mmCIF file of C-alpha atoms in Angstrom:
data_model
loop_
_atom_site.group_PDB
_atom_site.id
_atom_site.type_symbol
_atom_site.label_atom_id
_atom_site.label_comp_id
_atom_site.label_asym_id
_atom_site.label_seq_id
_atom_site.Cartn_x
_atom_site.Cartn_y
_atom_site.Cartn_z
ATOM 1 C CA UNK S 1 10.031 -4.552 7.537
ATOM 2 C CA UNK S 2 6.844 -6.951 7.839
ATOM 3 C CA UNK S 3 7.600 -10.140 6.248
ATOM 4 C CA UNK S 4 4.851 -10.724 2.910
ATOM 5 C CA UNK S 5 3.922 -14.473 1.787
ATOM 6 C CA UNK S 6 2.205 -14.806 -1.881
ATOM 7 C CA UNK S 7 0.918 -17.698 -3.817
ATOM 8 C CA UNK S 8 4.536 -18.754 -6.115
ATOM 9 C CA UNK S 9 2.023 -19.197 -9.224
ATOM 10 C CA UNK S 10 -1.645 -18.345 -9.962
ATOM 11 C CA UNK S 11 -3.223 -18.862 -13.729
ATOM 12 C CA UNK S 12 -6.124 -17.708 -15.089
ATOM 13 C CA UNK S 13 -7.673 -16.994 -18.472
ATOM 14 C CA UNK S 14 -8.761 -13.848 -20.135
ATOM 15 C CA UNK S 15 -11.547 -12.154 -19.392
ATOM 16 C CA UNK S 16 -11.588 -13.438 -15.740
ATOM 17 C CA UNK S 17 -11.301 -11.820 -12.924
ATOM 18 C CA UNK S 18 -7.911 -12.546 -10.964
ATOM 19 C CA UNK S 19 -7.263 -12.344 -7.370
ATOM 20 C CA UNK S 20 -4.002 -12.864 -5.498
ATOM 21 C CA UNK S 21 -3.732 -13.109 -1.645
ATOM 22 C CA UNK S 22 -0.457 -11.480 -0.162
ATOM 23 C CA UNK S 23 -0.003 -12.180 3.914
ATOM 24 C CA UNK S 24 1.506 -9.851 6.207
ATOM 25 C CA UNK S 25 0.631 -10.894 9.666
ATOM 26 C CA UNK S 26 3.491 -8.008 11.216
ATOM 27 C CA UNK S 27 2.277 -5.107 9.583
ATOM 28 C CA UNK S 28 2.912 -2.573 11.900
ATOM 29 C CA UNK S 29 0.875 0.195 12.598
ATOM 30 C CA UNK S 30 2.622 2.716 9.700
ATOM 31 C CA UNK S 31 3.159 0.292 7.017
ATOM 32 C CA UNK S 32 1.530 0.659 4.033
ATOM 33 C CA UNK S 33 0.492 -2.161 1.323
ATOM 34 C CA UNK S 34 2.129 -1.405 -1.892
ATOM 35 C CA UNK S 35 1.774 -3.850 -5.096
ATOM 36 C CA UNK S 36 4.394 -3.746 -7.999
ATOM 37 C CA UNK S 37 4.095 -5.565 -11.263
ATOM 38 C CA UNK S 38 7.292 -6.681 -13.139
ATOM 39 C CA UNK S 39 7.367 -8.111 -16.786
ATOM 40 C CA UNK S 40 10.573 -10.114 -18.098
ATOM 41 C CA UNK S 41 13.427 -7.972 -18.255
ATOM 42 C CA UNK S 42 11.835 -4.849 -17.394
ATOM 43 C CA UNK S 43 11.794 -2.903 -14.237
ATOM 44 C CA UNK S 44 8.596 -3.308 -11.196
ATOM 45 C CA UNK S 45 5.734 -0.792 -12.209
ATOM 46 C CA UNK S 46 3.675 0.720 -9.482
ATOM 47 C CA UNK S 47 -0.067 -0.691 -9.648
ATOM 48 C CA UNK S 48 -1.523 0.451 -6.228
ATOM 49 C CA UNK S 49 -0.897 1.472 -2.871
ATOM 50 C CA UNK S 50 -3.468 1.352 0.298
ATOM 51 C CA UNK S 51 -3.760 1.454 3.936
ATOM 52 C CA UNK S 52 -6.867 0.055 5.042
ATOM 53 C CA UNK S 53 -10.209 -1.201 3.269
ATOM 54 C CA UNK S 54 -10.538 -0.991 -0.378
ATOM 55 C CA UNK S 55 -8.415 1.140 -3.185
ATOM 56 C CA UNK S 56 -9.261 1.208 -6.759
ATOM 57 C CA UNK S 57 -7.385 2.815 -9.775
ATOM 58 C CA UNK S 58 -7.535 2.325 -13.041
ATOM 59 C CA UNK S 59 -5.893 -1.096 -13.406
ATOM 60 C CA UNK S 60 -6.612 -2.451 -10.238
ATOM 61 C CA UNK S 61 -8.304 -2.768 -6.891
ATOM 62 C CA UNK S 62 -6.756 -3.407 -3.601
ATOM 63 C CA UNK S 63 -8.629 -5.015 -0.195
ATOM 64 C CA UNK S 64 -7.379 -4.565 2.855
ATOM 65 C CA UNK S 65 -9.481 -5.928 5.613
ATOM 66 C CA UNK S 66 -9.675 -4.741 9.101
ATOM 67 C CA UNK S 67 -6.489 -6.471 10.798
ATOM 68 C CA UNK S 68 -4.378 -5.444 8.109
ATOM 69 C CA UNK S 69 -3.004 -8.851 8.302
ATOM 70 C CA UNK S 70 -3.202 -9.777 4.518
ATOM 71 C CA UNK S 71 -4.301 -7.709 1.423
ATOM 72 C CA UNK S 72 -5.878 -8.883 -1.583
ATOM 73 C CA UNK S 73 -4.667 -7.463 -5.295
ATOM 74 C CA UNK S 74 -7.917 -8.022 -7.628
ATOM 75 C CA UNK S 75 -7.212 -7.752 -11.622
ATOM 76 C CA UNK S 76 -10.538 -7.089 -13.168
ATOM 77 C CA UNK S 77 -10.831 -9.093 -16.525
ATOM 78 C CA UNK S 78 -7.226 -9.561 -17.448
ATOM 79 C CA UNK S 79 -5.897 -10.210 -20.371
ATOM 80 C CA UNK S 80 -2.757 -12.067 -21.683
ATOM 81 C CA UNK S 81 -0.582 -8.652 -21.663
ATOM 82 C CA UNK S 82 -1.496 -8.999 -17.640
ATOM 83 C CA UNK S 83 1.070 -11.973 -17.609
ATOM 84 C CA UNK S 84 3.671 -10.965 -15.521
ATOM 85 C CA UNK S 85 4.849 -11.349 -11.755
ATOM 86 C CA UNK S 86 3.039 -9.857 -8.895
ATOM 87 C CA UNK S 87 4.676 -8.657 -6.058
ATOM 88 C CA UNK S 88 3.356 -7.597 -2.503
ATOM 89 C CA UNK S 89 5.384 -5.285 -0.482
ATOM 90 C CA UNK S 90 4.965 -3.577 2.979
ATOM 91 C CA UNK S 91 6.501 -0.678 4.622
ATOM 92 C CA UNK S 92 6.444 2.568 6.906
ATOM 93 C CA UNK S 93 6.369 5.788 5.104
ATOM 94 C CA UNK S 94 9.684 6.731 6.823
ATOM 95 C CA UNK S 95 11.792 4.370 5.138
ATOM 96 C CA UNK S 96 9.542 3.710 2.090
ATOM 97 C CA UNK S 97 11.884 3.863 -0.543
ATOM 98 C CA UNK S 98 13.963 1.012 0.662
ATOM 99 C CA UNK S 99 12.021 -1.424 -0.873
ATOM 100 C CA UNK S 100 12.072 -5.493 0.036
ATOM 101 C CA UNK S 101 10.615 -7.332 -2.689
ATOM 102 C CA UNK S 102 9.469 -11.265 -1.476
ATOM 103 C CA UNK S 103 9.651 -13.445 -4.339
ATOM 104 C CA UNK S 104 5.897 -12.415 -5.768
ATOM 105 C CA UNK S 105 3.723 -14.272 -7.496
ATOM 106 C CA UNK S 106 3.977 -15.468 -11.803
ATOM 107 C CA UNK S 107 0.712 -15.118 -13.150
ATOM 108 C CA UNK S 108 -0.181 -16.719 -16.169
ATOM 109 C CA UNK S 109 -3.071 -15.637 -18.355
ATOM 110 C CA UNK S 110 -3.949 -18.106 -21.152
ATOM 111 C CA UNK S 111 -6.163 -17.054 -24.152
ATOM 112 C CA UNK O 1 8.217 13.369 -18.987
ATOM 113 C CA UNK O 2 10.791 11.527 -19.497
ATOM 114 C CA UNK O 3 11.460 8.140 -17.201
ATOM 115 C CA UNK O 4 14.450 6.491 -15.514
ATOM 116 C CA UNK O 5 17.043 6.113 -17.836
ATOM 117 C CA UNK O 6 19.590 3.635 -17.645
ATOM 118 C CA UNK O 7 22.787 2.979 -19.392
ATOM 119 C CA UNK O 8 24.116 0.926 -20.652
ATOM 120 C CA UNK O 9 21.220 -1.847 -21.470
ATOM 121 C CA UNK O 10 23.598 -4.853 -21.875
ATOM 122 C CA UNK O 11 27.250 -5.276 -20.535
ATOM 123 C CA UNK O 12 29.773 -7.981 -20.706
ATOM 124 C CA UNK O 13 32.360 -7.806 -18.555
ATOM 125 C CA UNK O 14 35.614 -10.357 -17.353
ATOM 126 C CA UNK O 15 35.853 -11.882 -13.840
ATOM 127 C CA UNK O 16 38.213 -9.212 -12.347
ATOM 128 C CA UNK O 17 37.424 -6.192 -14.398
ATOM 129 C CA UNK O 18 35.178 -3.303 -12.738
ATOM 130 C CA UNK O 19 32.258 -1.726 -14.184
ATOM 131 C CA UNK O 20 29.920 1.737 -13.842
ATOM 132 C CA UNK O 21 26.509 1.572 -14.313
ATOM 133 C CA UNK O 22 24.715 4.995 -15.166
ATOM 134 C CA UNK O 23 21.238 6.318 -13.848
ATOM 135 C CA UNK O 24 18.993 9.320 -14.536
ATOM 136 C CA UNK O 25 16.362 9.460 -12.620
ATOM 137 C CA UNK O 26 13.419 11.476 -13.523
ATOM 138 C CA UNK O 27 13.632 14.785 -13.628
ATOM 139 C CA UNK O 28 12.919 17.002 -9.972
ATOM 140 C CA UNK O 29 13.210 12.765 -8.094
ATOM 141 C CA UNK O 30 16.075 13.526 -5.922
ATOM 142 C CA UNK O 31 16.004 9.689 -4.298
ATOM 143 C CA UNK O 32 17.346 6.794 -6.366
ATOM 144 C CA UNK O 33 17.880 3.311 -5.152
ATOM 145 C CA UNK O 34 19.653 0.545 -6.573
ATOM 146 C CA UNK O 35 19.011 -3.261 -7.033
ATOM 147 C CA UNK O 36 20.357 -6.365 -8.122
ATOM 148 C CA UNK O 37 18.007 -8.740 -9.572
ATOM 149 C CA UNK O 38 18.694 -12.770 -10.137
ATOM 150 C CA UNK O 39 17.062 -15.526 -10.750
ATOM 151 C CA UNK O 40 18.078 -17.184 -7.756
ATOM 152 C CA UNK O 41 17.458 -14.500 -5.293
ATOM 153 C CA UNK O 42 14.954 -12.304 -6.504
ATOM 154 C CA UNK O 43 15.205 -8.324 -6.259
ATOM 155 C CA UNK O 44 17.668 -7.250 -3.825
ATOM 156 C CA UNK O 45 18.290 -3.692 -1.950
ATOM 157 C CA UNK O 46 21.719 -2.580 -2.965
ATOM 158 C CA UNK O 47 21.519 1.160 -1.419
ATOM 159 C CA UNK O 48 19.536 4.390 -1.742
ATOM 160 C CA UNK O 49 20.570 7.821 -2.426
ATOM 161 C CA UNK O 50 18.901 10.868 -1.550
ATOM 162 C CA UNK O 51 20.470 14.705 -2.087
ATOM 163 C CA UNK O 52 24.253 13.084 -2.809
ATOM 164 C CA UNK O 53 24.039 11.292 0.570
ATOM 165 C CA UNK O 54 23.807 7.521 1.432
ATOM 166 C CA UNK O 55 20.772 6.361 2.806
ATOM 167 C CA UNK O 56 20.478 3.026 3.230
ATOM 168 C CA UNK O 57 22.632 0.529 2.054
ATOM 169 C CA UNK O 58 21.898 -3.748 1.316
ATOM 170 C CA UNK O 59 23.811 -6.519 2.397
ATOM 171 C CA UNK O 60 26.258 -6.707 -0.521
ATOM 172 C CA UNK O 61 30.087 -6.806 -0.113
ATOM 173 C CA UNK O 62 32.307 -3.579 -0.208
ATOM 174 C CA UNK O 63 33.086 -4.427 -3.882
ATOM 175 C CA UNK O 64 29.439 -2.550 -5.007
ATOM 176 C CA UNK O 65 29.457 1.140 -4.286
ATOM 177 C CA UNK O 66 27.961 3.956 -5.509
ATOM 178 C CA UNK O 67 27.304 7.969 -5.451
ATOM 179 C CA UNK O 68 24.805 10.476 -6.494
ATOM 180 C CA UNK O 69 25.936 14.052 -7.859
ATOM 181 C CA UNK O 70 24.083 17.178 -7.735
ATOM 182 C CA UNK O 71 21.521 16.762 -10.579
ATOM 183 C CA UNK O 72 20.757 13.443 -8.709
ATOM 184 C CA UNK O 73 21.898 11.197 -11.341
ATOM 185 C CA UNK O 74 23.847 7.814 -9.518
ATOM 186 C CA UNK O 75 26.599 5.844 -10.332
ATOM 187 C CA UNK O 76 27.032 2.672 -8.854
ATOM 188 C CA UNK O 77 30.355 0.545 -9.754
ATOM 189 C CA UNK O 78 31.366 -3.376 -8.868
ATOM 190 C CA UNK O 79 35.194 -3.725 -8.546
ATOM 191 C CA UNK O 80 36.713 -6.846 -8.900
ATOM 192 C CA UNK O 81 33.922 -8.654 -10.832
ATOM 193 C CA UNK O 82 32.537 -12.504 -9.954
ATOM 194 C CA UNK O 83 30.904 -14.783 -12.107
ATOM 195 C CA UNK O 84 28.145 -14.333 -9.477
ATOM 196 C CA UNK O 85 27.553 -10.919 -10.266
ATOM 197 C CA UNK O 86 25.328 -11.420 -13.302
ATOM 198 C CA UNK O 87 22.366 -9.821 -12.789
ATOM 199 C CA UNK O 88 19.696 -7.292 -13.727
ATOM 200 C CA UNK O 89 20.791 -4.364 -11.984
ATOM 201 C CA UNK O 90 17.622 -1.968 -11.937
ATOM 202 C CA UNK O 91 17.526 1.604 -10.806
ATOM 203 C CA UNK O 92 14.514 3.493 -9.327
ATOM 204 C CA UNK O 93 13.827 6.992 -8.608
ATOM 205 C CA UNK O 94 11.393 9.192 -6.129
ATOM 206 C CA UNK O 95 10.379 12.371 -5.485
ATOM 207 C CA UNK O 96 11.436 11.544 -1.731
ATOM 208 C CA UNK O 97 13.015 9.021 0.293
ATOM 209 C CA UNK O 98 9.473 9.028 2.427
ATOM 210 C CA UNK O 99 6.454 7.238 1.327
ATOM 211 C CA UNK O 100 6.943 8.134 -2.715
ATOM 212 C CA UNK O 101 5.828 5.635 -5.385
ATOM 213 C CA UNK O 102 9.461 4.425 -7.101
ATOM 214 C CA UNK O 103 9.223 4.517 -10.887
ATOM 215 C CA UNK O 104 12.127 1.890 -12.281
ATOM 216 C CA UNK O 105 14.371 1.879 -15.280
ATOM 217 C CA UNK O 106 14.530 -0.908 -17.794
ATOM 218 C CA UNK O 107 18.140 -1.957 -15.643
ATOM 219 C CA UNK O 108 21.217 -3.048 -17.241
ATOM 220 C CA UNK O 109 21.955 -6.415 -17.572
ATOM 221 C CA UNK O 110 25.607 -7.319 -16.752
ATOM 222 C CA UNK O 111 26.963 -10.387 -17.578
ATOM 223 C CA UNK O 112 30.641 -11.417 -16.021
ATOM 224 C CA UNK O 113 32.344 -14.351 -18.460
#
């Protein structure tokens, strides 16, 4: 499985617009970007999945440039309940459910 | 519906002892997979079940197995408990093993005195 690098920390305040960087330079050619978000003591939650270019949902938006080398998880106008850690994963669709969580990044939103 | 249920939420166990932790997945997921999470180490693959049948299993000593039975609800039990084995041990199910978004339980946290 490709190897992800994030940012340990990131910290914003609310209303802004957060974005956090995740590296991947070994994606291979069937992994897919996936991005989970974890609060304290609670399981990861499922935010948003993509392949290539840009995915949006309804919580998030996801860039993936060209190279698939890195992806880009943007939080539009978060707010303190967005505090939580962030975590980039990558993977083929074969084996997908094995999932290898890095050590993701702690956002901080501060009123 | 309903989500992955876990049980039980907190567990206190002596070095030694052996323990079963309980998962439901949601209802028609026939995949669940297992992890340990620590401060120290992060999340951690433990293994994956899919239709009663091992998977995939983590890099965790033959003291942490598990099963799945026929409505697809898991097991997994730690024999011979450590003080290292505190964790957050979180379950996750999927429809399928291949390319299905996991939805995770709230875990059980075990803690080994």
């Amino acid at each position: 499985l490709a190897k992800t690098t994030q940012p340990i920390s990131m910290d914003s305040y609310e209303g802004q617009e957060v974005n956090i960087t995740c590296s991947h330079n070994n994606i291979a050619t069937n992994d897919y970007i996936t991005w989970y978000q974890q609060f304290p003591s609670q399981g990861p939650r499922f935010i948003i999945q993509g392949y290539k270019t840009k995915v949006t949902n309804e919580v998030a938006s996801l860039f993936i440039p060209a190279d698939r080398k890195s992806s880009t998880l943007s939080l539009p106008r978060v707010s303190l309940s967005d505090t939580a850690v962030y975590y980039c994963l990558v993977g083929d669709v074969s084996g997908y459910s094995t999932l290898t969580f890095g050590k993701g990044t702690m956002l901080l939103v501060s009123p | 519906k309903a989500g992955v249920t876990q049980t039980p939420r907190y567990l206190i166990k002596t070095r030694g002892q052996q323990v079963t932790l309980s998962c439901s997945p949601i209802s028609g997921h026939r995949s669940v997979s297992w992890y340990q999470q620590t401060p120290g180490q992060g999340l951690q693959f433990l293994f994956e079940y899919f239709s009663e049948t091992q998977r995939n299993k983590g890099n965790f000593p033959g003291r942490f197995s598990g099963r799945q039975f026929s409505n697809s609800r898991s097991e997994m039990n730690v024999s011979t408990l450590e003080l290292g084995d505190s964790a957050l041990y979180l379950c996750a199910s999927s429809f399928s093993p291949r390319g299905s978004e996991a939805f995770f339980g709230q875990g059980t946290r075990l803690t080994v005195v």
